[in-house]
Amino acid sequence: MTDRGLLNREGAAEYLSTSAYRVDGLRRAGTIPAVQDGREWKFRPADLDAYIDSLPAFEPGRRSA
């Protein structure tokens, strides 16, 4: 799964608790950066962490606008 700290799409999906299909969509949209290794896209854990940090957090008692 890992190659010098890089995750393939299945590894990135597991890391993000989502599907590989969703990871592909996020990559195509430019939401998460990726590097190409031959025909395969790889993801840096630090970039996945940055994506996680950018997600809105649920705050009990607070209503969204």
mmCIF file of C-alpha atoms in Angstrom:
data_model
loop_
_atom_site.group_PDB
_atom_site.id
_atom_site.type_symbol
_atom_site.label_atom_id
_atom_site.label_comp_id
_atom_site.label_asym_id
_atom_site.label_seq_id
_atom_site.Cartn_x
_atom_site.Cartn_y
_atom_site.Cartn_z
ATOM 1 C CA MET A 1 0.000 0.000 0.000
ATOM 2 C CA THR A 2 2.699 2.516 0.847
ATOM 3 C CA ASP A 3 5.708 3.326 -1.289
ATOM 4 C CA ARG A 4 8.136 5.824 0.290
ATOM 5 C CA GLY A 5 5.322 7.398 2.245
ATOM 6 C CA LEU A 6 2.906 7.544 -0.695
ATOM 7 C CA LEU A 7 -0.533 5.935 -0.704
ATOM 8 C CA ASN A 8 -2.239 4.470 -3.746
ATOM 9 C CA ARG A 9 -5.918 5.263 -4.334
ATOM 10 C CA GLU A 10 -7.124 2.344 -2.235
ATOM 11 C CA GLY A 11 -4.782 3.334 0.599
ATOM 12 C CA ALA A 12 -5.908 6.955 0.365
ATOM 13 C CA ALA A 13 -9.546 5.834 0.443
ATOM 14 C CA GLU A 14 -8.915 3.804 3.576
ATOM 15 C CA TYR A 15 -7.020 6.733 5.133
ATOM 16 C CA LEU A 16 -9.964 9.059 4.440
ATOM 17 C CA SER A 17 -12.620 6.453 5.322
ATOM 18 C CA THR A 18 -14.238 6.790 1.910
ATOM 19 C CA SER A 19 -14.301 4.959 -1.417
ATOM 20 C CA ALA A 20 -11.610 4.820 -4.082
ATOM 21 C CA TYR A 21 -14.211 6.306 -6.466
ATOM 22 C CA ARG A 22 -14.559 9.356 -4.161
ATOM 23 C CA VAL A 23 -10.763 9.729 -4.008
ATOM 24 C CA ASP A 24 -10.677 9.767 -7.827
ATOM 25 C CA GLY A 25 -13.301 12.522 -7.869
ATOM 26 C CA LEU A 26 -11.428 14.617 -5.312
ATOM 27 C CA ARG A 27 -8.228 14.229 -7.348
ATOM 28 C CA ARG A 28 -9.928 15.185 -10.625
ATOM 29 C CA ALA A 29 -11.515 18.228 -8.955
ATOM 30 C CA GLY A 30 -8.113 19.327 -7.663
ATOM 31 C CA THR A 31 -9.281 19.075 -4.059
ATOM 32 C CA ILE A 32 -6.474 16.720 -3.113
ATOM 33 C CA PRO A 33 -3.139 16.829 -4.950
ATOM 34 C CA ALA A 34 -1.634 13.645 -6.330
ATOM 35 C CA VAL A 35 1.532 12.538 -8.080
ATOM 36 C CA GLN A 36 1.583 10.125 -10.966
ATOM 37 C CA ASP A 37 3.762 7.016 -10.673
ATOM 38 C CA GLY A 38 3.577 5.370 -14.056
ATOM 39 C CA ARG A 39 -0.121 4.792 -14.666
ATOM 40 C CA GLU A 40 -1.051 5.001 -10.996
ATOM 41 C CA TRP A 41 -1.895 8.088 -8.936
ATOM 42 C CA LYS A 42 -0.324 8.323 -5.472
ATOM 43 C CA PHE A 43 -1.210 10.558 -2.556
ATOM 44 C CA ARG A 44 0.892 12.105 0.203
ATOM 45 C CA PRO A 45 -0.465 11.571 3.726
ATOM 46 C CA ALA A 46 0.267 15.250 4.527
ATOM 47 C CA ASP A 47 -1.985 16.332 1.623
ATOM 48 C CA LEU A 48 -4.733 14.019 2.855
ATOM 49 C CA ASP A 49 -4.354 15.488 6.357
ATOM 50 C CA ALA A 50 -4.687 19.003 4.909
ATOM 51 C CA TYR A 51 -7.904 17.935 3.165
ATOM 52 C CA ILE A 52 -9.257 16.505 6.422
ATOM 53 C CA ASP A 53 -8.381 19.721 8.256
ATOM 54 C CA SER A 54 -10.259 21.762 5.632
ATOM 55 C CA LEU A 55 -13.533 19.919 6.218
ATOM 56 C CA PRO A 56 -16.159 21.712 8.309
ATOM 57 C CA ALA A 57 -16.486 20.355 11.828
ATOM 58 C CA PHE A 58 -19.792 19.636 13.504
ATOM 59 C CA GLU A 59 -20.414 21.900 16.465
ATOM 60 C CA PRO A 60 -23.390 20.941 18.638
ATOM 61 C CA GLY A 61 -25.882 23.769 19.088
ATOM 62 C CA ARG A 62 -24.588 25.753 16.121
ATOM 63 C CA ARG A 63 -26.813 26.167 13.095
ATOM 64 C CA SER A 64 -25.410 26.459 9.607
ATOM 65 C CA ALA A 65 -26.292 29.565 7.612
#
